[in-house]
GROMACS .gro file of C-alpha atoms in nm:
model
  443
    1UNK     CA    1   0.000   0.000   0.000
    2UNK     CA    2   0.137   0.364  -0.046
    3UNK     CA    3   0.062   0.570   0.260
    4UNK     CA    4   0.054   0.930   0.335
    5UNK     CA    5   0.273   1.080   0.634
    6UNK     CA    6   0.489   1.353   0.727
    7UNK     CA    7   0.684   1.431   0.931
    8UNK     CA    8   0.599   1.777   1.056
    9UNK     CA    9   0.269   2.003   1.014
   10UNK     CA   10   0.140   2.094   0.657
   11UNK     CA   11   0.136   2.492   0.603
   12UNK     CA   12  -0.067   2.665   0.375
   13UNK     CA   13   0.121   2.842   0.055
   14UNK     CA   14  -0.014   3.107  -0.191
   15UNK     CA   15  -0.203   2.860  -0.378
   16UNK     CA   16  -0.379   2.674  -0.126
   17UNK     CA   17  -0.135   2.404  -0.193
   18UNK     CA   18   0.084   2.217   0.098
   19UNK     CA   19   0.476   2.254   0.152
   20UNK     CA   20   0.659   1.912   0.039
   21UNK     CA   21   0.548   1.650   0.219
   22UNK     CA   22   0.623   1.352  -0.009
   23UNK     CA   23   0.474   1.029   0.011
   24UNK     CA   24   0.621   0.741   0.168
   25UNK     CA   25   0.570   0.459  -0.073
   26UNK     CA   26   0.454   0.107   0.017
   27UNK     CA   27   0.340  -0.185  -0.197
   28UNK     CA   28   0.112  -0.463  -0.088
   29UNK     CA   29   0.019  -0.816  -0.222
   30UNK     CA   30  -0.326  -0.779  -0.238
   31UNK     CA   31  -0.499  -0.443  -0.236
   32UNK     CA   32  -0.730  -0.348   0.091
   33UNK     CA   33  -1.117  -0.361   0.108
   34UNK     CA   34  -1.274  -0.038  -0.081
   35UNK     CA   35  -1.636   0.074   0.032
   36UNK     CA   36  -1.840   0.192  -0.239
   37UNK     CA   37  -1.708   0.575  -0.273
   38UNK     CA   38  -1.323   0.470  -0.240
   39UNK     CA   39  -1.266   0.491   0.069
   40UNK     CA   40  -1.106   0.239   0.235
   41UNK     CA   41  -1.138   0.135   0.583
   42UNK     CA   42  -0.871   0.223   0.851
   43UNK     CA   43  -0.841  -0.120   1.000
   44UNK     CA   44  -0.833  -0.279   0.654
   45UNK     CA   45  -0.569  -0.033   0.559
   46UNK     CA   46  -0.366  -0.071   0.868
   47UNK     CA   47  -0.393  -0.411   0.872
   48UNK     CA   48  -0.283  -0.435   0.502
   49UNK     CA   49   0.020  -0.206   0.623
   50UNK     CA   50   0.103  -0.477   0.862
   51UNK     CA   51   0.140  -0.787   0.679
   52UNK     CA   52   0.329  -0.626   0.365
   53UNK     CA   53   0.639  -0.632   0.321
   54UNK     CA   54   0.899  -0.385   0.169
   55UNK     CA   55   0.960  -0.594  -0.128
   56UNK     CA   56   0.703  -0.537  -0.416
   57UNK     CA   57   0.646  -0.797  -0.690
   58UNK     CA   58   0.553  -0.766  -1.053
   59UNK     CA   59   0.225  -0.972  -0.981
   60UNK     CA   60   0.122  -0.789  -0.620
   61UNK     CA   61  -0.135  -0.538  -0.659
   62UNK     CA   62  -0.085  -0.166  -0.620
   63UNK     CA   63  -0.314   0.082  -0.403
   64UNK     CA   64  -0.246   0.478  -0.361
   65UNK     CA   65  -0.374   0.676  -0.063
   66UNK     CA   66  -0.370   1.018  -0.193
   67UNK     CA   67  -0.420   1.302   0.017
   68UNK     CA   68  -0.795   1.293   0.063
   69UNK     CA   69  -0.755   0.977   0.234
   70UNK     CA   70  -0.885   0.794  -0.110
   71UNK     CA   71  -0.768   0.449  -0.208
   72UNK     CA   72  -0.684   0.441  -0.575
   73UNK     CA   73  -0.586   0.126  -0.740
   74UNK     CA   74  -0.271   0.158  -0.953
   75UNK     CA   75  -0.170  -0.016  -1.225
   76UNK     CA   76   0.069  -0.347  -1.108
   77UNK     CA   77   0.301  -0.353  -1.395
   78UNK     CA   78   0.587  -0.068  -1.461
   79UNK     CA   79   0.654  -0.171  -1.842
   80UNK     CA   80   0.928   0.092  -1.831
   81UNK     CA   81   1.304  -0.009  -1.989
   82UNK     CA   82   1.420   0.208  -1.646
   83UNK     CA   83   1.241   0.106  -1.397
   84UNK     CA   84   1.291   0.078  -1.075
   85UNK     CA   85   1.554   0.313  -0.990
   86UNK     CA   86   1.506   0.528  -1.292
   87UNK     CA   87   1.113   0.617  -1.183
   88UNK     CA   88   1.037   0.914  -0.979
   89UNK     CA   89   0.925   0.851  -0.602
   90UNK     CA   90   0.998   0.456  -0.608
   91UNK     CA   91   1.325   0.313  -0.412
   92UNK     CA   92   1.666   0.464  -0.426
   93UNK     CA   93   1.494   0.790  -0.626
   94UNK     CA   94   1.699   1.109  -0.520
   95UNK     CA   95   1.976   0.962  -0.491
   96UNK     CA   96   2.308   1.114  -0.557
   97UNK     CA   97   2.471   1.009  -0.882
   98UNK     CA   98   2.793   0.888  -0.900
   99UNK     CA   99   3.090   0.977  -1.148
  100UNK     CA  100   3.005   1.042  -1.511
  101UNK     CA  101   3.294   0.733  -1.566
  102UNK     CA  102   3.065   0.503  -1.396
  103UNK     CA  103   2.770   0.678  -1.534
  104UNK     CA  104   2.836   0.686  -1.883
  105UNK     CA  105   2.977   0.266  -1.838
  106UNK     CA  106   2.696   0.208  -1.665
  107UNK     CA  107   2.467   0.289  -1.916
  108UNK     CA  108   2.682   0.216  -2.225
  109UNK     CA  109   2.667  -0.151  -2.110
  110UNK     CA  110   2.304  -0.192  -2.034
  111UNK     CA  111   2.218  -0.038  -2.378
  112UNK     CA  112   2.454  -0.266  -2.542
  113UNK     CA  113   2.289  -0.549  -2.383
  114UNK     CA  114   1.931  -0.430  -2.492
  115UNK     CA  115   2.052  -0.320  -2.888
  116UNK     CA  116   2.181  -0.663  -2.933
  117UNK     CA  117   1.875  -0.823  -2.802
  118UNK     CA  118   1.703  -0.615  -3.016
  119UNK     CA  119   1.896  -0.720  -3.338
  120UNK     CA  120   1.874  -1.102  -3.240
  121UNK     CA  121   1.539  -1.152  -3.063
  122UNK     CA  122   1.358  -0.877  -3.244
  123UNK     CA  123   1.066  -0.866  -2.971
  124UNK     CA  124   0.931  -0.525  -3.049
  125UNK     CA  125   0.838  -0.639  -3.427
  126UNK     CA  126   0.581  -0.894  -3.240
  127UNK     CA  127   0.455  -0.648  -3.007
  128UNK     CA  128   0.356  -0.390  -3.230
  129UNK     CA  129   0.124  -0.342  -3.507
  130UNK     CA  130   0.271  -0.250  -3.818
  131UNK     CA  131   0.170   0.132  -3.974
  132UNK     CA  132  -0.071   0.207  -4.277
  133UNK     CA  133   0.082   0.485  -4.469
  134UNK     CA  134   0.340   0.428  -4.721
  135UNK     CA  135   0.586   0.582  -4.577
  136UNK     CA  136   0.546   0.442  -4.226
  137UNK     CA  137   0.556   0.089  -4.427
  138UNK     CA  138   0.867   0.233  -4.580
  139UNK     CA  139   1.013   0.255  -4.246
  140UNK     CA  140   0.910   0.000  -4.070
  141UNK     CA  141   1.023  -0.250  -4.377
  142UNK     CA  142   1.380  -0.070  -4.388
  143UNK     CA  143   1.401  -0.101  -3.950
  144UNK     CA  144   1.354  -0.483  -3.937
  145UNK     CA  145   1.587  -0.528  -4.275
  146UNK     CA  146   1.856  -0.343  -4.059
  147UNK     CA  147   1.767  -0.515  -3.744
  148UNK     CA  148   1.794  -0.886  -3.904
  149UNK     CA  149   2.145  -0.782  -4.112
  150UNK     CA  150   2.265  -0.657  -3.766
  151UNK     CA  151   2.111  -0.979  -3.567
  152UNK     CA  152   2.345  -1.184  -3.856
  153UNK     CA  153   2.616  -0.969  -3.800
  154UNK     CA  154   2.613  -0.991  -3.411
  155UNK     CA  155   2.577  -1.408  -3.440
  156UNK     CA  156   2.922  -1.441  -3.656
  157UNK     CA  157   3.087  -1.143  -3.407
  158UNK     CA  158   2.989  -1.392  -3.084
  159UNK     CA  159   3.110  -1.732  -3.229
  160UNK     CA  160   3.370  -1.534  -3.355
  161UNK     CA  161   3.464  -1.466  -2.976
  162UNK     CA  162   3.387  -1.118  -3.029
  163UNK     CA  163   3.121  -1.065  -2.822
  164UNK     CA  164   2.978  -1.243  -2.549
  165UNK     CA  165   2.763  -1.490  -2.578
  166UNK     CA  166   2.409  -1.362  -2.568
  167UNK     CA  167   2.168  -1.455  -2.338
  168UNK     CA  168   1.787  -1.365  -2.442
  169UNK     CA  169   1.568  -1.180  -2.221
  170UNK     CA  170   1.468  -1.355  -1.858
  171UNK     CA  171   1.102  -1.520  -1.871
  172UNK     CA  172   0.798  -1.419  -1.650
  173UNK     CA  173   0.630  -1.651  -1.445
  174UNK     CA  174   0.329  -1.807  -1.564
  175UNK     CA  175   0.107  -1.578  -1.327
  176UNK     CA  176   0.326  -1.292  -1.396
  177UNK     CA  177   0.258  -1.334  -1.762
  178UNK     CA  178  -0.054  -1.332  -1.774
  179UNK     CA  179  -0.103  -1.025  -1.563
  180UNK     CA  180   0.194  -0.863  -1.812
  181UNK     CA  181  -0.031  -0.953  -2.129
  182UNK     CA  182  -0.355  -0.849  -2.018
  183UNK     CA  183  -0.301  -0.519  -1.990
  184UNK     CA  184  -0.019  -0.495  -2.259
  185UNK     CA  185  -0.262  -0.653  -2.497
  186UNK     CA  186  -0.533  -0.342  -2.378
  187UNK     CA  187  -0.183  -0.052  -2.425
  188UNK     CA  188  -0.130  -0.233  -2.778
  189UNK     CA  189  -0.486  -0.174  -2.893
  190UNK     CA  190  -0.461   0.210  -2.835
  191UNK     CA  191  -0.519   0.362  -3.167
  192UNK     CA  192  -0.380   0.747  -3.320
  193UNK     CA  193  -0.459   0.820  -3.656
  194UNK     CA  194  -0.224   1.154  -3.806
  195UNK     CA  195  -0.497   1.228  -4.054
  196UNK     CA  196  -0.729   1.302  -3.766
  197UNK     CA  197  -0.470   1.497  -3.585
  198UNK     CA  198  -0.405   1.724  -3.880
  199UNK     CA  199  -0.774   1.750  -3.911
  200UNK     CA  200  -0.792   1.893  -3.600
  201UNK     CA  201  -0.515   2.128  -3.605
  202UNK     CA  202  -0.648   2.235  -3.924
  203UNK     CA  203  -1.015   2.321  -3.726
  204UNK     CA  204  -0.833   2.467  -3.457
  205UNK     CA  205  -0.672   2.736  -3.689
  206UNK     CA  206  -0.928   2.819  -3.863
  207UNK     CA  207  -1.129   2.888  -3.535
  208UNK     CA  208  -0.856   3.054  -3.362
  209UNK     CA  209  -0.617   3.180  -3.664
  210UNK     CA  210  -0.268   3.114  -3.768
  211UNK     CA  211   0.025   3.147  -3.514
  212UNK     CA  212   0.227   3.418  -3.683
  213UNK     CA  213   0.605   3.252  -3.693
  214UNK     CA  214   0.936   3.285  -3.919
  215UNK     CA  215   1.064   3.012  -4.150
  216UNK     CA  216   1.333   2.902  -3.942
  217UNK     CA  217   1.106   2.886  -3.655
  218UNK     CA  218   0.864   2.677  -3.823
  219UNK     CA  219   1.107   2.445  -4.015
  220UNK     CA  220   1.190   2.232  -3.703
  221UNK     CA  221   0.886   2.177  -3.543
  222UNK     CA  222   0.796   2.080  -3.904
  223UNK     CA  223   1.047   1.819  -3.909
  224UNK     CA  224   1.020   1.690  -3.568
  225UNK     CA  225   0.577   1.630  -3.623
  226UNK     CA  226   0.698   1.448  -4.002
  227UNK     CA  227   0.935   1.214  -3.809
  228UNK     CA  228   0.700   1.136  -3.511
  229UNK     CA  229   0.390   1.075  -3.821
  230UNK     CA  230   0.600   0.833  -4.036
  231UNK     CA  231   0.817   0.625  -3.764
  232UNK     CA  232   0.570   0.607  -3.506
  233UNK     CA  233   0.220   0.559  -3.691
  234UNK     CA  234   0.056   0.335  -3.533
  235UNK     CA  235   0.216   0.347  -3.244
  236UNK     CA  236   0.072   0.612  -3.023
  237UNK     CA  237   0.223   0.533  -2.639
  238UNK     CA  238   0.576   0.543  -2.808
  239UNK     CA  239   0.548   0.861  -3.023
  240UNK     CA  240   0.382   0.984  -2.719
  241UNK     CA  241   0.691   0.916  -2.509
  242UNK     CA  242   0.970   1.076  -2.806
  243UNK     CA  243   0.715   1.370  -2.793
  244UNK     CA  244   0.753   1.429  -2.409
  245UNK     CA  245   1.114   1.339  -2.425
  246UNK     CA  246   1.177   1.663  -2.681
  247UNK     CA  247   0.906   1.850  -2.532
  248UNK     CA  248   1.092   1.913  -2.187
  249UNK     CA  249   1.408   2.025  -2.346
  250UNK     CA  250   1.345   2.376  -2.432
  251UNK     CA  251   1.235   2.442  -2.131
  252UNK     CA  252   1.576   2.338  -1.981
  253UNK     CA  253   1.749   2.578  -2.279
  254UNK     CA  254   1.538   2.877  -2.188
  255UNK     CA  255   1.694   2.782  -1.777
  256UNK     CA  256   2.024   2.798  -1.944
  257UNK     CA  257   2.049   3.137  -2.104
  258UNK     CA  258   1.820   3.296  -1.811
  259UNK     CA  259   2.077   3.174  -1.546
  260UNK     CA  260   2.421   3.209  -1.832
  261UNK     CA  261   2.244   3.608  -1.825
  262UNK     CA  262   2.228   3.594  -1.460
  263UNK     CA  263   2.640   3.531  -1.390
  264UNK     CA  264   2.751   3.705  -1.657
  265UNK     CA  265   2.551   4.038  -1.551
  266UNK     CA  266   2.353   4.127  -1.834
  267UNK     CA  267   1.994   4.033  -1.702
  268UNK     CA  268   1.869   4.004  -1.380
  269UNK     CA  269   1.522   3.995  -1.421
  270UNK     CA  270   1.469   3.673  -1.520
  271UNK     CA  271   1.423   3.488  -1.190
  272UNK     CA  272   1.043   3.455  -1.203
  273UNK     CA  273   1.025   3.340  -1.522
  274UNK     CA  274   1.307   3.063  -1.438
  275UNK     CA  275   1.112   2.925  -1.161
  276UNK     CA  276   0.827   2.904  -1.395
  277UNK     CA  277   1.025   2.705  -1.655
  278UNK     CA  278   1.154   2.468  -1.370
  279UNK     CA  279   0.787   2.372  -1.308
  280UNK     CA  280   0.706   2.343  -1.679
  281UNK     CA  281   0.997   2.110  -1.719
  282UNK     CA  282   0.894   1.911  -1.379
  283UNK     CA  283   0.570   1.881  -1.517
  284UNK     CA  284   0.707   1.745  -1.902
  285UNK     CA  285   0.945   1.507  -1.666
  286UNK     CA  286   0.583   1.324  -1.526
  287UNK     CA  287   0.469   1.297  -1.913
  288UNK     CA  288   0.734   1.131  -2.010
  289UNK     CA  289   0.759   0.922  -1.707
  290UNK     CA  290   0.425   0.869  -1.722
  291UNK     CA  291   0.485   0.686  -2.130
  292UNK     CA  292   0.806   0.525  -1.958
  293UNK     CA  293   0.569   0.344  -1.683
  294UNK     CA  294   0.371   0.224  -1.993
  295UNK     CA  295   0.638   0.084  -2.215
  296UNK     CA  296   0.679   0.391  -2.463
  297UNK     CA  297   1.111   0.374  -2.433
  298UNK     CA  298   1.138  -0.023  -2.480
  299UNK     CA  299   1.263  -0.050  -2.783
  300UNK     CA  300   1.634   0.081  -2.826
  301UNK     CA  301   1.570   0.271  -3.141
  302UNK     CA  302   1.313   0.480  -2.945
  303UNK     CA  303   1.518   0.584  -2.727
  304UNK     CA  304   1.834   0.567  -2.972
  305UNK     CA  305   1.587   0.862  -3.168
  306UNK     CA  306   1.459   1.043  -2.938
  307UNK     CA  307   1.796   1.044  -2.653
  308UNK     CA  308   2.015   1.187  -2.978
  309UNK     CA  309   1.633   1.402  -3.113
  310UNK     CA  310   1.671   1.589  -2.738
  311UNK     CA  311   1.998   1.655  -2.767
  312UNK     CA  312   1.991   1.842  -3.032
  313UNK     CA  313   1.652   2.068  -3.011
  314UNK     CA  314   1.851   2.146  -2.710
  315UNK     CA  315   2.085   2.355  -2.928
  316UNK     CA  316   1.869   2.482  -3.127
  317UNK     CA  317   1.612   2.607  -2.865
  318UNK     CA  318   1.956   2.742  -2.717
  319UNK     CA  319   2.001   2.939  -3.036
  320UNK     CA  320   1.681   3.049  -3.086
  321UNK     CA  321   1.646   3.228  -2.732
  322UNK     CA  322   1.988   3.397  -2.787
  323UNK     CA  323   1.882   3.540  -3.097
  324UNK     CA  324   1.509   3.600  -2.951
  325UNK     CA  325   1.363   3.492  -2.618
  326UNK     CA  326   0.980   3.572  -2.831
  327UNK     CA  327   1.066   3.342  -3.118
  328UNK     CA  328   1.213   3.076  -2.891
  329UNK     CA  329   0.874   3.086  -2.691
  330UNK     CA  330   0.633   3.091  -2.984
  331UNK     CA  331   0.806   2.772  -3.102
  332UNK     CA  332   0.728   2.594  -2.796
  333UNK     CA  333   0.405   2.775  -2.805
  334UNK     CA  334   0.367   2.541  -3.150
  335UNK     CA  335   0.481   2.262  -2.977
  336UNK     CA  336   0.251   2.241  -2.686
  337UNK     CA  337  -0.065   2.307  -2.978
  338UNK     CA  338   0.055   2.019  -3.140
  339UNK     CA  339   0.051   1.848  -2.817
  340UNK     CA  340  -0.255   1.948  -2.684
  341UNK     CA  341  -0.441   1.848  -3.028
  342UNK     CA  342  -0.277   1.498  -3.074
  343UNK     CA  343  -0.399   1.413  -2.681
  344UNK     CA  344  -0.726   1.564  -2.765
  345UNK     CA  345  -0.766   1.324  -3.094
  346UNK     CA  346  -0.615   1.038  -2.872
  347UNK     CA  347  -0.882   1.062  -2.655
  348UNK     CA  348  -1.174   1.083  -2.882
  349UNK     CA  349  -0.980   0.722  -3.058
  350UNK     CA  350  -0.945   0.515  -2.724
  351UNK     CA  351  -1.214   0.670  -2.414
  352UNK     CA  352  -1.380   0.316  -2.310
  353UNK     CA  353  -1.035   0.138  -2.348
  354UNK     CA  354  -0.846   0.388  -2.149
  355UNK     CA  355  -1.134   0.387  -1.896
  356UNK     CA  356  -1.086  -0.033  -1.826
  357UNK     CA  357  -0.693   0.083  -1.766
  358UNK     CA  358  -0.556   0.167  -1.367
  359UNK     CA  359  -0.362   0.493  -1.389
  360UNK     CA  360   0.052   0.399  -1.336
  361UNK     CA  361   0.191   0.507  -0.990
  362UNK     CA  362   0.368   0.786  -1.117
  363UNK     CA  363   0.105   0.967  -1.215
  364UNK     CA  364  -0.072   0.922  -0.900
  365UNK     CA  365   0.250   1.080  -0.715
  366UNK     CA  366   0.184   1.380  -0.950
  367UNK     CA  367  -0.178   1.481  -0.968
  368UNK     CA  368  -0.306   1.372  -0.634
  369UNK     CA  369   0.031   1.384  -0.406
  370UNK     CA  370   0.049   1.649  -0.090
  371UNK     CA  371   0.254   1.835  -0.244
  372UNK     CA  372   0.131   2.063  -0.525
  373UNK     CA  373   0.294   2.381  -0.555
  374UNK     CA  374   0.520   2.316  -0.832
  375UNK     CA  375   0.195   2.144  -1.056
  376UNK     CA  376   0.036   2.498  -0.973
  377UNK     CA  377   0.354   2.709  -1.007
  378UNK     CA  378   0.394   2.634  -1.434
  379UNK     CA  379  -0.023   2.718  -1.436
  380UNK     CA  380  -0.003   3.154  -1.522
  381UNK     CA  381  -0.306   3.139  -1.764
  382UNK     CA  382  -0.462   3.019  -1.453
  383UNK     CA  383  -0.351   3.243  -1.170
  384UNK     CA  384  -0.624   3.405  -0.981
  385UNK     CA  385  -0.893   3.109  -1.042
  386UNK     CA  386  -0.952   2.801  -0.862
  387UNK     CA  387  -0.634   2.556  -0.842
  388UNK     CA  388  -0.740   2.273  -1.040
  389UNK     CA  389  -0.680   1.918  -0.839
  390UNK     CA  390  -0.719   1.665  -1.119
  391UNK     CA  391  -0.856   1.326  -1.076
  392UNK     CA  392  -0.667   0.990  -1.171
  393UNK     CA  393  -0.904   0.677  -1.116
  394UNK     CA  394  -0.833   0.538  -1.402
  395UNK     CA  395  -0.559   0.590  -1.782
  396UNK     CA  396  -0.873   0.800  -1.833
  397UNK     CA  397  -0.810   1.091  -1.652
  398UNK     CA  398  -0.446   1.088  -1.668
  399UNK     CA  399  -0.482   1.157  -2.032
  400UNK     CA  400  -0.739   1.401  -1.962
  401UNK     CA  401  -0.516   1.585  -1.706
  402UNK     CA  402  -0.213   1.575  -1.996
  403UNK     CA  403  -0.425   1.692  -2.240
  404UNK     CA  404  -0.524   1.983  -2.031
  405UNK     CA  405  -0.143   2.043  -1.881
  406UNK     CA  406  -0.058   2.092  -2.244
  407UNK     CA  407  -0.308   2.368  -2.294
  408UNK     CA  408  -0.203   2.547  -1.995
  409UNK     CA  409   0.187   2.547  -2.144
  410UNK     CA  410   0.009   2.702  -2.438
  411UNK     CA  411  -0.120   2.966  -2.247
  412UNK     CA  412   0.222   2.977  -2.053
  413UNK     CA  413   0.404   3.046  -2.372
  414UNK     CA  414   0.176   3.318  -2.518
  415UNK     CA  415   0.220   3.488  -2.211
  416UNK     CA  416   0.577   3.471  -2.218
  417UNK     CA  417   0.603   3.640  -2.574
  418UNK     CA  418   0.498   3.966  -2.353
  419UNK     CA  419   0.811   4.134  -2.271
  420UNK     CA  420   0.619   4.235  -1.935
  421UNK     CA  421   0.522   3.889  -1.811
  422UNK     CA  422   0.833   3.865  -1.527
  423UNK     CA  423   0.767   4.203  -1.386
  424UNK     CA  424   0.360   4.081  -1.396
  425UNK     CA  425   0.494   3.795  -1.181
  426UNK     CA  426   0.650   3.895  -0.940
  427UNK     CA  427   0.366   4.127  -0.911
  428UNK     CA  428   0.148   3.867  -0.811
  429UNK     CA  429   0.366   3.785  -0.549
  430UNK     CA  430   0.344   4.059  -0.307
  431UNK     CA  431   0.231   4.425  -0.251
  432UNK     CA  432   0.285   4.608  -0.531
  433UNK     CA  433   0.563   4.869  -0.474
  434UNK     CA  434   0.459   5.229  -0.448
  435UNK     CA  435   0.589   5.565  -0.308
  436UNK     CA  436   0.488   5.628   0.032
  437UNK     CA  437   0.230   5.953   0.087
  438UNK     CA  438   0.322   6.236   0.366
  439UNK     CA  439   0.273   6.097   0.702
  440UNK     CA  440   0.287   5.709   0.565
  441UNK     CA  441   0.671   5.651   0.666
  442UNK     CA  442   0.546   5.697   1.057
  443UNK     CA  443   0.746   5.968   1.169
   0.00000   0.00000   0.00000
């Protein structure tokens, strides 16, 4: 079970929202009795605290208390290639990293061992359904030439002595296995079509007009929607996943500059607007951890793309703000649209299905955790009305709440193309500054 506690009194901050007071994370075996509104009852709960132990398995089942006191069932499978360790709020997350020797080996070796399964076992062709248009069929045709060449080519290098020999993946229990396929078989049915998607950006722009941008503006978010269309058609939870992967990057460019400004003395004024693009990046890291927890970065040409896609929009968002912080934000502004439309159309595609799916645990740590001032702090369309405190019963409504996350970076980033929008800010945050009348300074 995954219990709420902390260790000193909750205080009240500008939004209504608590000081952090993370969860403390427990799994059980088998998930407590519910009553009929979600609540669950204290001795059943207690008692269920009791008899677990630390240890989770891949079979146990999964409750979150959130901070209403509700039980939410969570979804019992992480399907993520970095799991574990490499999810937010599970065990040995916040840790200190070590070297980047270690680091960098680290990870060099475990991606070595996951590219050459790839090549030889080739378990993502069985998994997914293959794409419709010609040039995903293109693609996918030219990917699983390459990946049986290389498979060849890897065989000969190990009984050449090359390479080690090759052991294939490790089996799940029968039980295990079956609770892996149902609900992999339900995340392989999801369905995106781009035609629909570019139908509805199309409606959107004629309802709310063009978004005025320059060539070279325009030209990479151009490229990076045609790559995500053609490689990842039909294949919605990974495109997804590359889409939040890129989509948190600028973000971390525009922190960059602000704070490279900072040092080097030319602008100081930047330090609302930083702390803003911290909690638009925090929120972009639960999207994409989110699509991890549901098996969008399993295949090692996903993340092969999408690792080596970041790296670079990272330069060029890095250019862009140097040469104009309004361009740089009406790009992302473009981004987020695209966003925002492609989880609308998702939606519309998959409702029932994603309503029969239990919302991953991540995404429960986000949207109904203590702590909410940093999902409120990236929100400055919304300042000034009512916080909103999503729900996440079910795959549903975390889509719903990602959909509508999106919209609010949209709003975010066409605020941020007003030159005024730090001063505005900071603002907001206190009495506004004014010269004191005759008799005001109490002397």
């Amino acid at each position: 079970m995954l219990t709420a506690s902390s260790a000193r009194p909750l205080k009240a901050t500008h939004y209504g929202a608590s000081r952090r007071a993370p969860l403390l994370v427990r799994a059980v075996s088998t998930a407590p009795n519910l009553g009929s509104d979600g609540k669950s009852r204290a001795k059943d709960v207690q008692k269920s605290i009791d008899d677990t132990s630390p240890a989770r398995k891949l079979g146990s089942s999964k409750v979150f208390v959130d901070n209403s006191g509700k039980a939410i069932k969570a979804m019992p499978v992480d399907y993520g290639f970095r799991a574990g360790a490499g999810r937010l709020y599970e065990e040995h997350y916040g840790e200190v990293p070590k070297n980047v020797l270690d680091l960098a080996g680290q990870n060099f070796r475990h991606e070595l061992l996951a590219m050459r399964r790839s090549f030889r076992f080739n378990p993502y062709y069985e998994q997914v359904v293959p794409p419709t248009s010609p040039l995903g069929k293109l693609s996918w045709s030219a990917g699983k030439a390459a990946a049986g060449a290389l498979g060849a080519l890897d065989a000969k290098l190990e009984g050449a002595g090359v390479l080690p020999q090759l052991e294939p993946p490790p089996a799940l229990t029968q039980e295990q296995g079956a609770e892996f396929d149902a609900i992999k078989a339900k995340l392989g049915s999801l369905r995106l079509s781009n035609d629909a998607v570019a139908a509805r950006e199309a409606a959107r722009v004629a309802r709310m007009g063009p978004l005025e941008s320059p060539w070279w503006v325009k030209a990479p978010f151009w490229a990076l929607c045609w790559v995500l269309d053609v490689v990842y058609d039909n294949r919605p939870i990974q495109k997804f996943w590359v889409l939040e992967t890129v989509a948190r990057i600028p973000y971390f460019a525009y922190i960059s500059i602000l704070h490279l400004y900072e040092s080097l003395g030319f602008w100081r004024a930047g330090a609302e607007l930083r702390k803003i693009h911290f909690a638009e990046e925090w929120n972009e890291l639960h999207h994409l951890q989110i699509m991890e927890s549901l098996g969008g970065d399993q295949a090692w040409f996903d993340r092969f793309l999408a690792e080596h896609a970041a790296v670079f929009y990272y330069w060029v968002l890095i250019g862009f703000y140097l040469v104009s912080p309004k361009l740089a934000y009406n790009f992302m502004q473009r981004v987020e649209f695209h966003a925002a439309d492609t989880y609308e159309e998702f939606l519309e595609e998959n409702r029932d299905m994603l309503a029969t799916l239990p919302p991953p645990m991540v995404a429960l740590n986000y949207y109904r955790n203590q702590d909410l001032y940093l999902f409120d702090e990236f929100q400055t369309g919304s300042r000034g009305a009512e916080p909103r405190r999503p729900q996440c019963n079910n795959l549903l409504d975390v889509f719903v709440n990602i959909r509508d996350d999106e919209l609010e970076h949209v709003k975010t980033m066409a605020a941020c193309q007003d030159e005024g929008i730090a001063r505005e800010l900071a603002r907001g945050r206190g009495s506004p500054v004014r010269e004191l009348g005759p008799g005001e300074d109490g002397r």
